[in-house]
XYZ file of C-alpha atoms in Angstrom:
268
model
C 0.000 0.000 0.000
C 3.086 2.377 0.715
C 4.225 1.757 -2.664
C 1.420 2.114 -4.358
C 0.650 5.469 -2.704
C 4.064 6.865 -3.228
C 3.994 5.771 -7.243
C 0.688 7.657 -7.043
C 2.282 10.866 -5.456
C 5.327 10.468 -7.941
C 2.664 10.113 -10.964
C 0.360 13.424 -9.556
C 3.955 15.619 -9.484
C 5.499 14.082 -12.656
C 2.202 15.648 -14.370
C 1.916 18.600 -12.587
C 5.866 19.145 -13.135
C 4.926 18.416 -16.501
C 1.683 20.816 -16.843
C 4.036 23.719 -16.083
C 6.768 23.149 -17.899
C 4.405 23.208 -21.290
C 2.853 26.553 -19.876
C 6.369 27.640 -19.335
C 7.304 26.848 -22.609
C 3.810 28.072 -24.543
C 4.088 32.105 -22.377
C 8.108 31.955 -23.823
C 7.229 30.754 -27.729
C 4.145 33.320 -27.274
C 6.934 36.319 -26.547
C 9.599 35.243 -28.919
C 10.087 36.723 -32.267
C 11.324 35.170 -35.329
C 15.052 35.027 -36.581
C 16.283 37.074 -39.127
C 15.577 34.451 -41.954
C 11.973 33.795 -40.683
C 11.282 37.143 -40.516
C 12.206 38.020 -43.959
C 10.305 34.875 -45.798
C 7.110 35.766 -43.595
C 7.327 39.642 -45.509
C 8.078 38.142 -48.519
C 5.361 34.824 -48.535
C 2.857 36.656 -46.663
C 2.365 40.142 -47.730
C -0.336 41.136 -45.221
C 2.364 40.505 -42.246
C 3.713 43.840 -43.359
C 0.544 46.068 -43.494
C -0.318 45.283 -39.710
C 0.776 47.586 -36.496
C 3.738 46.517 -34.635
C 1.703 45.107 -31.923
C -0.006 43.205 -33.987
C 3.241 42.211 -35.842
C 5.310 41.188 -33.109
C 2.330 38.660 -31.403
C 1.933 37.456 -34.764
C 5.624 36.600 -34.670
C 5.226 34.679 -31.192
C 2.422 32.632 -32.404
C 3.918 31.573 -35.627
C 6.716 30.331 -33.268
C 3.980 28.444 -30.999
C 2.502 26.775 -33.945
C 5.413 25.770 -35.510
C 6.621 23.963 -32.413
C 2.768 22.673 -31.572
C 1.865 21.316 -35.575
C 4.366 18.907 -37.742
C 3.876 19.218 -41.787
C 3.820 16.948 -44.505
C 3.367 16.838 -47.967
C 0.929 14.510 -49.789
C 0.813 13.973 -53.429
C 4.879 13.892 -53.881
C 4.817 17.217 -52.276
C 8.214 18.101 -49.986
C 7.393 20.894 -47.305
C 10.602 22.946 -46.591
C 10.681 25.246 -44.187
C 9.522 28.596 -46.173
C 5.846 26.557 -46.773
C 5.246 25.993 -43.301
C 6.390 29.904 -42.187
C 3.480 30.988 -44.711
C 0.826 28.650 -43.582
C 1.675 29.320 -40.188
C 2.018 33.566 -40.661
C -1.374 33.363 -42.426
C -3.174 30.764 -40.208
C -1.738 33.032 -37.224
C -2.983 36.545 -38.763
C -6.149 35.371 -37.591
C -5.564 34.924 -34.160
C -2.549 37.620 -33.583
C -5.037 40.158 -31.759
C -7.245 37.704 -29.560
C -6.347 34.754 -27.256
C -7.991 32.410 -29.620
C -5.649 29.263 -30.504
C -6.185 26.070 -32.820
C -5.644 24.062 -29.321
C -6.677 20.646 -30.742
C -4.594 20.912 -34.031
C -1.538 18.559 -34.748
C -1.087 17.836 -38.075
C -1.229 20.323 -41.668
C -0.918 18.086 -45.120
C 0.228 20.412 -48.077
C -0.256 18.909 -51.653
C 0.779 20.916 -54.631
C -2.292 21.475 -56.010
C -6.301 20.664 -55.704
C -6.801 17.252 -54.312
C -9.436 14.823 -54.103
C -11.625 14.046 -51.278
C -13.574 11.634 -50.085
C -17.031 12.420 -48.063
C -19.961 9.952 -46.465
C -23.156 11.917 -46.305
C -25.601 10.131 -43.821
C -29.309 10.495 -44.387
C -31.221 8.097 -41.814
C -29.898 4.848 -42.956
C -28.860 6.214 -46.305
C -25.162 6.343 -46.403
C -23.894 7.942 -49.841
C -20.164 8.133 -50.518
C -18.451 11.004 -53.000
C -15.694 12.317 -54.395
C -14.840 15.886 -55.068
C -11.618 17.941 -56.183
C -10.645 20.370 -53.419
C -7.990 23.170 -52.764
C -8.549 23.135 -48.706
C -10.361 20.634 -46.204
C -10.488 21.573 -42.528
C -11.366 18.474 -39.747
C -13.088 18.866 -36.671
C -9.657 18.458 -34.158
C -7.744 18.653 -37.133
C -5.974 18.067 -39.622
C -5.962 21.206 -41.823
C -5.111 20.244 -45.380
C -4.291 22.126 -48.444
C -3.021 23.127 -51.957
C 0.287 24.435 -51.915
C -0.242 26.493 -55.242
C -3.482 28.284 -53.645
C -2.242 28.927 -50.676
C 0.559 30.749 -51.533
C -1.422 32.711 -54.530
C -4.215 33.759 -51.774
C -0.677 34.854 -49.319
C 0.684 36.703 -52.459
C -2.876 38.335 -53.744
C -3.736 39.677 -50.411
C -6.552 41.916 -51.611
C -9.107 40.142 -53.359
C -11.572 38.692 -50.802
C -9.895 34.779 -51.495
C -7.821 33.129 -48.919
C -7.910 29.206 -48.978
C -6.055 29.353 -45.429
C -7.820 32.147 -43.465
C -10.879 30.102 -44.494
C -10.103 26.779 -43.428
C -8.408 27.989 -39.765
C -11.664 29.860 -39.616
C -13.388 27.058 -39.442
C -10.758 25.728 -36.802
C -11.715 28.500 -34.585
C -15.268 27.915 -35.410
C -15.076 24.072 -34.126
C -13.575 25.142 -30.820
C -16.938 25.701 -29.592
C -17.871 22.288 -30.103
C -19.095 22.849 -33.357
C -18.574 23.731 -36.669
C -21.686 26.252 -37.150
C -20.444 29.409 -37.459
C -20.566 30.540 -34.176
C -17.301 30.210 -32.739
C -16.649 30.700 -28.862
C -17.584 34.491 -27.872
C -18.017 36.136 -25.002
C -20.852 37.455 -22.956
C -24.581 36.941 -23.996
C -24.314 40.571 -25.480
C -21.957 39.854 -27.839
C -23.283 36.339 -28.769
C -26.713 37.956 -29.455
C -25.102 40.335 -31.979
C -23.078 38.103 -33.335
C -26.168 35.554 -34.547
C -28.157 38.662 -35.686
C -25.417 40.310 -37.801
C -25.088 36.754 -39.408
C -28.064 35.686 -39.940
C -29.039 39.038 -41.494
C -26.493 38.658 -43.947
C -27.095 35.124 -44.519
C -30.842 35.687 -45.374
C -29.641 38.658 -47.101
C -27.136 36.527 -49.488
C -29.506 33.959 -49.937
C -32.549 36.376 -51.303
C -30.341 38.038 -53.628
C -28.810 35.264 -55.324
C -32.599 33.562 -55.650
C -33.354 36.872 -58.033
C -29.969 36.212 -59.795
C -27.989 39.312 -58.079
C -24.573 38.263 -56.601
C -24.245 39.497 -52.421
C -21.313 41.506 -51.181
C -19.450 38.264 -50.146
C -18.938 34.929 -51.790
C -21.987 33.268 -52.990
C -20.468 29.650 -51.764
C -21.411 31.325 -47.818
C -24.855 30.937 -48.710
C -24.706 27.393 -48.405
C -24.409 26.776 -44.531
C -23.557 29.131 -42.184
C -20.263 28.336 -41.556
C -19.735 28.945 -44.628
C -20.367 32.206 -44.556
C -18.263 32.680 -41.213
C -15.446 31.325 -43.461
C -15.719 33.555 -46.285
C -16.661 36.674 -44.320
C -12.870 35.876 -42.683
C -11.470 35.993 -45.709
C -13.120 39.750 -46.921
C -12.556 40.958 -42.864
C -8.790 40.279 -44.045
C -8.440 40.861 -47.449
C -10.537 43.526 -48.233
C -11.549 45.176 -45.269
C -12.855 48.949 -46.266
C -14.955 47.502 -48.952
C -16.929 45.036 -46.399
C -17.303 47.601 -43.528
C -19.002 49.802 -46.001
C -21.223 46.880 -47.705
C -21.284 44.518 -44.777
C -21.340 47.425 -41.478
C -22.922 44.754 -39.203
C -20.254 41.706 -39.797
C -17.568 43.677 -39.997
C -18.692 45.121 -36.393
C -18.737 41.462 -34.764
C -15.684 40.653 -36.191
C -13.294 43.518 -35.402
C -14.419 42.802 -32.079
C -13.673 38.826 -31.958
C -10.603 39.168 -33.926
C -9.514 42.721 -31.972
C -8.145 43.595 -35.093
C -9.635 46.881 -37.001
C -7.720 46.058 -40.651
C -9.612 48.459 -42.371
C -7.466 50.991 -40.852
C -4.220 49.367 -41.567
């Protein structure tokens, strides 16, 4: 009985000892920066690092560290990942949390293939099960992983102003799944700003959906008409890319998102 109690105390400090050493670790990758080298591929892979305040620049930096030491890379398809690939995934998946405390928590693994790849899906209706194929440029899992075409994400890093991001849309829907669920309403805070947060959505989502029924095209993608996460995903990627033109079409989203992102980029 001695024995087994002491292996039991060992065991309970061994974790604890173990629990803050990887908050140790996370606060020191979270105030790093990035080397010289780093640095100078994020500016040149991912344009958008260079248009943000200093603030905002230098906790971008620390995250990129944190997820580069939390999430291992590999290629699929014959793709190789070197080292400048997984500094722009990383810059651009960590634009979107670089102002809040937000963090893809449950992700491990990102697979990078060189172009669109195909995926298979089960769609369950009942006891209808229904198995397709289709070609895709990103796929985001519930817990992860994240996985994507090379060529489109670093065209949506390099064209960082036309409302089309493969990678700020897939890592939104990893922040959207930390709630539980991937239903575009990722984890807010008080009931005030949940309330606004559904209304300025599903405004814009009834909004989208009338106006493509009478054949006119809404201010954001017309794919965020199909499901509301959806149009979480895609209203990420205008918030980023083109943010003056959606706080004067979309007022309302852009509102609830400057405040969950606590970033304002239409003033960058």
């Amino acid at each position: 009985m001695i024995y087994v109690l002491a292996f039991a105390a060992l065991l309970a400090a061994y974790v604890l000892w173990r629990a803050v050493t990887q908050r140790q670790q996370r606060a020191a990758l979270l105030q790093s920066t990035l080397s010289d080298e780093d640095r100078a591929a994020l500016r040149e892979l991912v344009p958008i690092y260079s248009k943000m305040p200093a603030d905002l620049q230098k906790r971008l930096e620390g995250k990129v560290n944190l997820f580069l030491d939390q999430v291992d890379f590999y290629g699929g398809g014959g793709q190789e990942v070197d080292r400048d690939m997984a500094i722009s995934i990383a810059g651009q998946a960590c634009v979107l949390v670089a102002g809040n405390d937000a963090w893809f928590s449950t992700l491990r693994t990102v697979i990078i293939y060189p172009g669109a790849f195909k995926s298979k899906r089960e769609e369950h209706d009942g006891f209808v099960v229904t198995e397709g194929e289709s070609v895709r440029i990103g796929e985001s899992w519930a817990r992860g992983p994240v996985i994507l075409s090379w060529a489109d994400s670093e065209r949506g890093a390099f064209i960082d102003d036309d409302g089309h991001n493969v990678v700020f849309h897939e890592f939104a829907h990893q922040l959207d799944n930390l709630s539980g669920d991937t239903n575009g309403l990722p984890l807010l805070g008080g009931r005030e700003e949940v309330d606004a947060w559904i209304a300025a959505f599903n405004d814009a989502y009834a909004r989208a959906n009338r106006l493509l029924e009478i054949g006119k095209r809404p201010f954001l993608d017309p794919y965020g008409a199909t499901a509301p996460e959806e149009l979480f995903a895609v209203a990420v990627e205008a918030f980023f890319e083109t943010p003056r033109e959606m706080k004067g079409g979309e007022p309302e989203l852009y509102a609830v998102l400057t405040k969950y992102f606590r970033q304002d980029p239409a003033r960058w």
